[in-house]
Amino acid sequence: MSLINRIQLFLWRKYLPWLQRNGAEKGTPHDYYSVFIQDTTNTRYRYKTLQDDQNTLVLSVLLQQTEVNKNIADLTEMESEIVHYKKNYSLRYNSILLFALDRTLKIITLKTAIARIKGWLVSGLKSDKETISRDRFNLLRLLVAHYVNQRPSRASSGFSLDEVITLLHGTLWYTHIKNEPFRRKITLLLESLVITGDLTERQGSYYVQGQAITTLVEHEKEERRVIQQQKMHKNIVRFMLVITVATLLIILVLLAMAGIVDLHAIWQKILQIKPVRFLLKLI
């Protein structure tokens, strides 16, 4: 067994009893932990208890009423997810190492708090702006990312409306989580993605389709084209500005050589302009 696996096994033995004591059975719906496990066959479990021998895990299969026993050493070979459910959001740890690190240093907790504050500020500034098209592609990109990187706690590949709002909740739009117009807007965005074939809807759940990749690729190509056009436009403006300034300087030099303009006098008058003097001093 490698050193990393030994450390993981030590941390699992240390924290599993604590996680069980602070699970859903504790009776605090806004502050409890759940441990989810996924094996190599893509079967997903929820941790229930650790037997008296401290080596046997009792796991319940998600969406089933069955229980299985696993050796605690098997945890080092399976994917795991520890979820800390809070009142308005949840903290997720993809490994026991991250959980132990956050228990000591609170890095993930602080990062989540900063993201929530940022989301609150951005939401307050942009909540009145209509960005339906961009919202649509951002939502599709989010669903594709979560579909590809499915967590062990997910029992289905589909997304209900509440799950979609939960994905958005705590990032950019969490201040609108109980806002009925916001829910209707998300519903319309999902229905529009169904119409274009990016999603399918079955029994209230939305499933990502292969068309979603094509849509995202085409959208990214269009964004790159727009960015390139903007850069080209800026370069043309800069080039025209340089040509204009150079033309003026050439004209002034020619006029000075002809004795029509006194460049020294013009320069002294320019220096007397306070903004120009300030810029020259700044340079």
mmCIF file of C-alpha atoms in Angstrom:
data_model
loop_
_atom_site.group_PDB
_atom_site.id
_atom_site.type_symbol
_atom_site.label_atom_id
_atom_site.label_comp_id
_atom_site.label_asym_id
_atom_site.label_seq_id
_atom_site.Cartn_x
_atom_site.Cartn_y
_atom_site.Cartn_z
ATOM 1 C CA MET A 1 0.000 0.000 0.000
ATOM 2 C CA SER A 2 1.365 3.417 -1.009
ATOM 3 C CA LEU A 3 2.004 6.201 1.471
ATOM 4 C CA ILE A 4 -0.976 8.235 0.214
ATOM 5 C CA ASN A 5 -3.290 5.258 0.681
ATOM 6 C CA ARG A 6 -1.954 4.698 4.184
ATOM 7 C CA ILE A 7 -2.673 8.339 5.052
ATOM 8 C CA GLN A 8 -6.152 8.125 3.565
ATOM 9 C CA LEU A 9 -6.906 4.939 5.510
ATOM 10 C CA PHE A 10 -5.708 6.556 8.739
ATOM 11 C CA LEU A 11 -7.934 9.600 8.142
ATOM 12 C CA TRP A 12 -10.951 7.430 7.271
ATOM 13 C CA ARG A 13 -10.529 5.495 10.526
ATOM 14 C CA LYS A 14 -10.240 8.761 12.431
ATOM 15 C CA TYR A 15 -13.167 10.683 10.918
ATOM 16 C CA LEU A 16 -15.766 8.038 9.991
ATOM 17 C CA PRO A 17 -17.120 7.744 13.577
ATOM 18 C CA TRP A 18 -17.269 11.534 13.828
ATOM 19 C CA LEU A 19 -19.062 11.799 10.466
ATOM 20 C CA GLN A 20 -21.579 9.193 11.610
ATOM 21 C CA ARG A 21 -22.300 11.112 14.832
ATOM 22 C CA ASN A 22 -22.818 14.302 12.818
ATOM 23 C CA GLY A 23 -24.926 12.710 10.080
ATOM 24 C CA ALA A 24 -28.584 13.243 9.193
ATOM 25 C CA GLU A 25 -29.639 11.197 12.213
ATOM 26 C CA LYS A 26 -28.355 13.994 14.436
ATOM 27 C CA GLY A 27 -31.602 15.864 13.738
ATOM 28 C CA THR A 28 -30.139 19.197 12.594
ATOM 29 C CA PRO A 29 -31.389 19.659 9.000
ATOM 30 C CA HIS A 30 -29.179 22.717 8.399
ATOM 31 C CA ASP A 31 -25.909 21.248 9.688
ATOM 32 C CA TYR A 32 -25.094 17.602 8.989
ATOM 33 C CA TYR A 33 -22.709 15.433 6.970
ATOM 34 C CA SER A 34 -23.186 12.637 4.427
ATOM 35 C CA VAL A 35 -20.553 10.363 2.907
ATOM 36 C CA PHE A 36 -21.074 8.976 -0.612
ATOM 37 C CA ILE A 37 -18.960 6.282 -2.250
ATOM 38 C CA GLN A 38 -18.718 5.060 -5.853
ATOM 39 C CA ASP A 39 -17.019 1.779 -6.778
ATOM 40 C CA THR A 40 -15.482 0.657 -10.067
ATOM 41 C CA THR A 41 -18.840 -0.691 -11.304
ATOM 42 C CA ASN A 42 -20.349 2.810 -10.973
ATOM 43 C CA THR A 43 -22.545 1.664 -8.084
ATOM 44 C CA ARG A 44 -23.153 4.482 -5.617
ATOM 45 C CA TYR A 45 -23.490 4.080 -1.876
ATOM 46 C CA ARG A 46 -24.166 6.155 1.204
ATOM 47 C CA TYR A 47 -22.156 5.440 4.331
ATOM 48 C CA LYS A 48 -24.246 4.279 7.284
ATOM 49 C CA THR A 49 -22.032 2.935 10.039
ATOM 50 C CA LEU A 50 -18.771 1.254 10.959
ATOM 51 C CA GLN A 51 -19.075 -2.153 12.599
ATOM 52 C CA ASP A 52 -17.460 -3.002 15.903
ATOM 53 C CA ASP A 53 -14.398 -4.574 14.306
ATOM 54 C CA GLN A 54 -13.576 -1.093 12.877
ATOM 55 C CA ASN A 55 -12.762 -2.741 9.534
ATOM 56 C CA THR A 56 -16.202 -3.312 8.015
ATOM 57 C CA LEU A 57 -18.316 -0.544 6.494
ATOM 58 C CA VAL A 58 -22.084 -0.778 6.250
ATOM 59 C CA LEU A 59 -23.220 1.005 3.082
ATOM 60 C CA SER A 60 -26.700 1.549 1.673
ATOM 61 C CA VAL A 61 -27.110 1.452 -2.103
ATOM 62 C CA LEU A 62 -28.589 4.683 -3.431
ATOM 63 C CA LEU A 63 -32.193 4.422 -4.672
ATOM 64 C CA GLN A 64 -32.414 0.899 -3.237
ATOM 65 C CA GLN A 65 -33.378 -0.586 0.108
ATOM 66 C CA THR A 66 -30.352 -2.873 0.254
ATOM 67 C CA GLU A 67 -27.194 -2.753 2.320
ATOM 68 C CA VAL A 68 -23.730 -4.101 1.576
ATOM 69 C CA ASN A 69 -20.558 -4.535 3.601
ATOM 70 C CA LYS A 70 -17.199 -3.310 2.413
ATOM 71 C CA ASN A 71 -13.744 -3.458 3.920
ATOM 72 C CA ILE A 72 -12.568 -0.048 5.073
ATOM 73 C CA ALA A 73 -9.336 -0.525 3.106
ATOM 74 C CA ASP A 74 -11.398 -0.539 -0.107
ATOM 75 C CA LEU A 75 -12.094 3.184 0.381
ATOM 76 C CA THR A 76 -8.630 4.028 -0.919
ATOM 77 C CA GLU A 77 -9.547 2.449 -4.281
ATOM 78 C CA MET A 78 -13.020 4.019 -4.651
ATOM 79 C CA GLU A 79 -14.235 7.545 -5.317
ATOM 80 C CA SER A 80 -15.676 9.318 -2.316
ATOM 81 C CA GLU A 81 -17.505 12.537 -1.574
ATOM 82 C CA ILE A 82 -18.186 14.130 1.795
ATOM 83 C CA VAL A 83 -21.010 16.673 1.805
ATOM 84 C CA HIS A 84 -21.605 19.163 4.603
ATOM 85 C CA TYR A 85 -25.176 20.384 4.266
ATOM 86 C CA LYS A 86 -25.907 23.876 5.569
ATOM 87 C CA LYS A 87 -28.984 26.083 5.522
ATOM 88 C CA ASN A 88 -28.522 27.780 2.149
ATOM 89 C CA TYR A 89 -25.632 25.869 0.582
ATOM 90 C CA SER A 90 -23.391 22.843 0.976
ATOM 91 C CA LEU A 91 -19.648 22.182 1.187
ATOM 92 C CA ARG A 92 -18.341 19.254 -0.847
ATOM 93 C CA TYR A 93 -15.044 17.424 -0.399
ATOM 94 C CA ASN A 94 -13.858 15.062 -3.122
ATOM 95 C CA SER A 95 -11.504 13.183 -0.803
ATOM 96 C CA ILE A 96 -10.858 12.560 2.870
ATOM 97 C CA LEU A 97 -7.591 14.478 2.483
ATOM 98 C CA LEU A 98 -9.435 17.672 1.504
ATOM 99 C CA PHE A 99 -11.905 17.161 4.324
ATOM 100 C CA ALA A 100 -9.151 16.747 6.905
ATOM 101 C CA LEU A 101 -7.296 19.747 5.488
ATOM 102 C CA ASP A 102 -10.393 21.929 5.687
ATOM 103 C CA ARG A 103 -11.106 20.742 9.223
ATOM 104 C CA THR A 104 -7.717 22.152 10.212
ATOM 105 C CA LEU A 105 -7.132 25.175 7.953
ATOM 106 C CA LYS A 106 -10.679 26.022 6.710
ATOM 107 C CA ILE A 107 -9.348 26.642 3.197
ATOM 108 C CA ILE A 108 -12.377 25.303 1.322
ATOM 109 C CA THR A 109 -14.766 26.961 3.779
ATOM 110 C CA LEU A 110 -13.061 30.321 3.225
ATOM 111 C CA LYS A 111 -12.979 29.815 -0.561
ATOM 112 C CA THR A 112 -16.710 29.033 -0.562
ATOM 113 C CA ALA A 113 -17.470 32.088 1.568
ATOM 114 C CA ILE A 114 -15.506 34.325 -0.821
ATOM 115 C CA ALA A 115 -17.340 32.809 -3.822
ATOM 116 C CA ARG A 116 -20.701 33.457 -2.143
ATOM 117 C CA ILE A 117 -19.786 37.068 -1.384
ATOM 118 C CA LYS A 118 -18.577 37.534 -4.967
ATOM 119 C CA GLY A 119 -21.799 35.991 -6.260
ATOM 120 C CA TRP A 120 -23.853 38.289 -4.059
ATOM 121 C CA LEU A 121 -22.008 41.373 -5.350
ATOM 122 C CA VAL A 122 -22.126 40.351 -9.019
ATOM 123 C CA SER A 123 -25.752 39.320 -8.711
ATOM 124 C CA GLY A 124 -26.660 42.682 -7.218
ATOM 125 C CA LEU A 125 -24.931 44.531 -10.054
ATOM 126 C CA LYS A 126 -26.225 42.419 -12.941
ATOM 127 C CA SER A 127 -29.566 41.065 -11.818
ATOM 128 C CA ASP A 128 -31.472 43.730 -13.765
ATOM 129 C CA LYS A 129 -29.596 43.200 -17.041
ATOM 130 C CA GLU A 130 -31.076 41.003 -19.748
ATOM 131 C CA THR A 131 -28.457 38.442 -20.778
ATOM 132 C CA ILE A 132 -30.744 35.622 -21.847
ATOM 133 C CA SER A 133 -28.500 34.317 -24.629
ATOM 134 C CA ARG A 134 -25.366 34.215 -22.495
ATOM 135 C CA ASP A 135 -27.310 32.745 -19.571
ATOM 136 C CA ARG A 136 -28.535 29.978 -21.846
ATOM 137 C CA PHE A 137 -25.057 28.891 -22.903
ATOM 138 C CA ASN A 138 -23.629 29.293 -19.403
ATOM 139 C CA LEU A 139 -26.399 27.066 -18.065
ATOM 140 C CA LEU A 140 -25.748 24.450 -20.769
ATOM 141 C CA ARG A 141 -21.997 24.557 -20.071
ATOM 142 C CA LEU A 142 -22.685 24.067 -16.364
ATOM 143 C CA LEU A 143 -24.947 21.066 -16.965
ATOM 144 C CA VAL A 144 -22.448 19.443 -19.340
ATOM 145 C CA ALA A 145 -19.629 19.904 -16.812
ATOM 146 C CA HIS A 146 -21.674 18.332 -14.006
ATOM 147 C CA TYR A 147 -22.836 15.521 -16.289
ATOM 148 C CA VAL A 148 -19.252 14.641 -17.274
ATOM 149 C CA ASN A 149 -17.919 14.918 -13.704
ATOM 150 C CA GLN A 150 -20.721 13.188 -11.869
ATOM 151 C CA ARG A 151 -20.212 13.088 -8.121
ATOM 152 C CA PRO A 152 -20.678 9.876 -6.131
ATOM 153 C CA SER A 153 -23.672 11.497 -4.422
ATOM 154 C CA ARG A 154 -25.609 11.659 -7.711
ATOM 155 C CA ALA A 155 -27.964 8.751 -8.201
ATOM 156 C CA SER A 156 -29.221 9.831 -11.658
ATOM 157 C CA SER A 157 -27.718 11.495 -14.717
ATOM 158 C CA GLY A 158 -30.773 13.725 -15.080
ATOM 159 C CA PHE A 159 -31.302 17.160 -13.533
ATOM 160 C CA SER A 160 -34.584 18.307 -12.033
ATOM 161 C CA LEU A 161 -35.483 22.002 -11.903
ATOM 162 C CA ASP A 162 -34.635 22.122 -8.203
ATOM 163 C CA GLU A 163 -31.268 20.456 -8.856
ATOM 164 C CA VAL A 164 -30.451 22.971 -11.587
ATOM 165 C CA ILE A 165 -31.263 25.832 -9.233
ATOM 166 C CA THR A 166 -29.148 24.119 -6.587
ATOM 167 C CA LEU A 167 -26.216 24.086 -9.021
ATOM 168 C CA LEU A 168 -26.650 27.821 -9.547
ATOM 169 C CA HIS A 169 -27.340 28.376 -5.850
ATOM 170 C CA GLY A 170 -24.279 29.578 -3.982
ATOM 171 C CA THR A 171 -22.387 30.768 -7.073
ATOM 172 C CA LEU A 172 -23.790 33.646 -9.098
ATOM 173 C CA TRP A 173 -27.541 33.702 -8.506
ATOM 174 C CA TYR A 174 -28.049 32.299 -5.035
ATOM 175 C CA THR A 175 -29.744 35.484 -3.803
ATOM 176 C CA HIS A 176 -32.589 34.656 -6.215
ATOM 177 C CA ILE A 177 -32.994 31.073 -5.008
ATOM 178 C CA LYS A 178 -36.524 31.756 -3.648
ATOM 179 C CA ASN A 179 -37.414 34.270 -6.320
ATOM 180 C CA GLU A 180 -40.336 32.941 -8.377
ATOM 181 C CA PRO A 181 -39.471 34.988 -11.511
ATOM 182 C CA PHE A 182 -35.992 33.470 -11.369
ATOM 183 C CA ARG A 183 -37.441 29.944 -11.283
ATOM 184 C CA ARG A 184 -39.619 30.740 -14.289
ATOM 185 C CA LYS A 185 -36.609 32.114 -16.144
ATOM 186 C CA ILE A 186 -34.601 28.931 -15.495
ATOM 187 C CA THR A 187 -37.578 26.867 -16.640
ATOM 188 C CA LEU A 188 -37.745 28.790 -19.926
ATOM 189 C CA LEU A 189 -33.992 28.399 -20.450
ATOM 190 C CA LEU A 190 -34.257 24.641 -19.908
ATOM 191 C CA GLU A 191 -37.228 24.381 -22.263
ATOM 192 C CA SER A 192 -35.332 26.323 -24.939
ATOM 193 C CA LEU A 193 -32.434 23.854 -24.618
ATOM 194 C CA VAL A 194 -34.929 21.014 -25.043
ATOM 195 C CA ILE A 195 -36.294 22.629 -28.231
ATOM 196 C CA THR A 196 -32.791 22.853 -29.752
ATOM 197 C CA GLY A 197 -32.037 19.212 -28.846
ATOM 198 C CA ASP A 198 -29.310 19.992 -26.315
ATOM 199 C CA LEU A 199 -31.412 18.470 -23.530
ATOM 200 C CA THR A 200 -34.272 16.008 -23.340
ATOM 201 C CA GLU A 201 -36.984 16.093 -20.714
ATOM 202 C CA ARG A 202 -38.392 12.921 -19.149
ATOM 203 C CA GLN A 203 -40.665 12.869 -16.105
ATOM 204 C CA GLY A 204 -39.546 16.279 -14.913
ATOM 205 C CA SER A 205 -35.814 15.628 -15.332
ATOM 206 C CA TYR A 206 -33.510 17.081 -17.978
ATOM 207 C CA TYR A 207 -30.821 14.905 -19.594
ATOM 208 C CA VAL A 208 -27.768 16.180 -21.493
ATOM 209 C CA GLN A 209 -27.558 15.066 -25.145
ATOM 210 C CA GLY A 210 -24.671 14.877 -27.599
ATOM 211 C CA GLN A 211 -26.011 17.944 -29.425
ATOM 212 C CA ALA A 212 -24.921 19.986 -26.392
ATOM 213 C CA ILE A 213 -21.241 19.522 -27.291
ATOM 214 C CA THR A 214 -21.838 20.754 -30.842
ATOM 215 C CA THR A 215 -23.741 23.777 -29.540
ATOM 216 C CA LEU A 216 -20.986 24.682 -27.086
ATOM 217 C CA VAL A 217 -18.251 24.254 -29.691
ATOM 218 C CA GLU A 218 -20.096 26.475 -32.184
ATOM 219 C CA HIS A 219 -20.744 29.059 -29.492
ATOM 220 C CA GLU A 220 -17.066 29.099 -28.490
ATOM 221 C CA LYS A 221 -16.078 29.499 -32.152
ATOM 222 C CA GLU A 222 -18.445 32.466 -32.460
ATOM 223 C CA GLU A 223 -17.045 34.014 -29.271
ATOM 224 C CA ARG A 224 -13.482 33.643 -30.564
ATOM 225 C CA ARG A 225 -14.507 35.205 -33.889
ATOM 226 C CA VAL A 226 -16.073 38.180 -32.101
ATOM 227 C CA ILE A 227 -12.973 38.600 -29.921
ATOM 228 C CA GLN A 228 -10.713 38.490 -32.985
ATOM 229 C CA GLN A 229 -12.876 41.089 -34.740
ATOM 230 C CA GLN A 230 -12.706 43.337 -31.689
ATOM 231 C CA LYS A 231 -8.923 42.993 -31.554
ATOM 232 C CA MET A 232 -8.679 43.731 -35.286
ATOM 233 C CA HIS A 233 -10.897 46.797 -34.870
ATOM 234 C CA LYS A 234 -8.745 48.071 -31.988
ATOM 235 C CA ASN A 235 -5.564 47.513 -34.007
ATOM 236 C CA ILE A 236 -7.045 49.425 -36.958
ATOM 237 C CA VAL A 237 -7.988 52.323 -34.666
ATOM 238 C CA ARG A 238 -4.478 52.360 -33.176
ATOM 239 C CA PHE A 239 -2.918 52.217 -36.647
ATOM 240 C CA MET A 240 -5.071 55.109 -37.891
ATOM 241 C CA LEU A 241 -4.182 57.123 -34.790
ATOM 242 C CA VAL A 242 -0.468 56.541 -35.374
ATOM 243 C CA ILE A 243 -0.811 57.537 -39.063
ATOM 244 C CA THR A 244 -2.740 60.683 -38.115
ATOM 245 C CA VAL A 245 -0.152 61.747 -35.523
ATOM 246 C CA ALA A 246 2.723 60.990 -37.891
ATOM 247 C CA THR A 247 1.048 62.989 -40.690
ATOM 248 C CA LEU A 248 0.570 65.989 -38.391
ATOM 249 C CA LEU A 249 4.204 65.843 -37.293
ATOM 250 C CA ILE A 250 5.408 65.672 -40.905
ATOM 251 C CA ILE A 251 3.231 68.639 -41.823
ATOM 252 C CA LEU A 252 4.569 70.640 -38.855
ATOM 253 C CA VAL A 253 8.170 69.796 -39.777
ATOM 254 C CA LEU A 254 7.591 70.850 -43.395
ATOM 255 C CA LEU A 255 5.956 74.092 -42.288
ATOM 256 C CA ALA A 256 8.848 74.750 -39.910
ATOM 257 C CA MET A 257 11.405 74.140 -42.668
ATOM 258 C CA ALA A 258 9.505 76.594 -44.855
ATOM 259 C CA GLY A 259 9.689 79.200 -42.078
ATOM 260 C CA ILE A 260 5.904 79.339 -41.681
ATOM 261 C CA VAL A 261 5.698 77.729 -38.218
ATOM 262 C CA ASP A 262 7.985 78.126 -35.195
ATOM 263 C CA LEU A 263 8.163 74.668 -33.643
ATOM 264 C CA HIS A 264 9.965 75.937 -30.529
ATOM 265 C CA ALA A 265 7.169 78.407 -29.787
ATOM 266 C CA ILE A 266 4.506 75.756 -30.364
ATOM 267 C CA TRP A 267 6.293 73.339 -28.024
ATOM 268 C CA GLN A 268 6.500 75.972 -25.286
ATOM 269 C CA LYS A 269 2.770 76.650 -25.571
ATOM 270 C CA ILE A 270 2.051 72.921 -25.375
ATOM 271 C CA LEU A 271 4.142 72.649 -22.231
ATOM 272 C CA GLN A 272 2.104 75.421 -20.634
ATOM 273 C CA ILE A 273 -1.029 73.281 -20.816
ATOM 274 C CA LYS A 274 -1.400 71.809 -17.332
ATOM 275 C CA PRO A 275 -2.744 68.352 -18.294
ATOM 276 C CA VAL A 276 0.142 67.848 -20.718
ATOM 277 C CA ARG A 277 2.673 68.973 -18.120
ATOM 278 C CA PHE A 278 1.143 66.544 -15.635
ATOM 279 C CA LEU A 279 1.362 63.665 -18.101
ATOM 280 C CA LEU A 280 4.986 64.504 -18.933
ATOM 281 C CA LYS A 281 5.856 64.554 -15.242
ATOM 282 C CA LEU A 282 4.038 61.269 -14.733
ATOM 283 C CA ILE A 283 5.965 59.668 -17.594
#
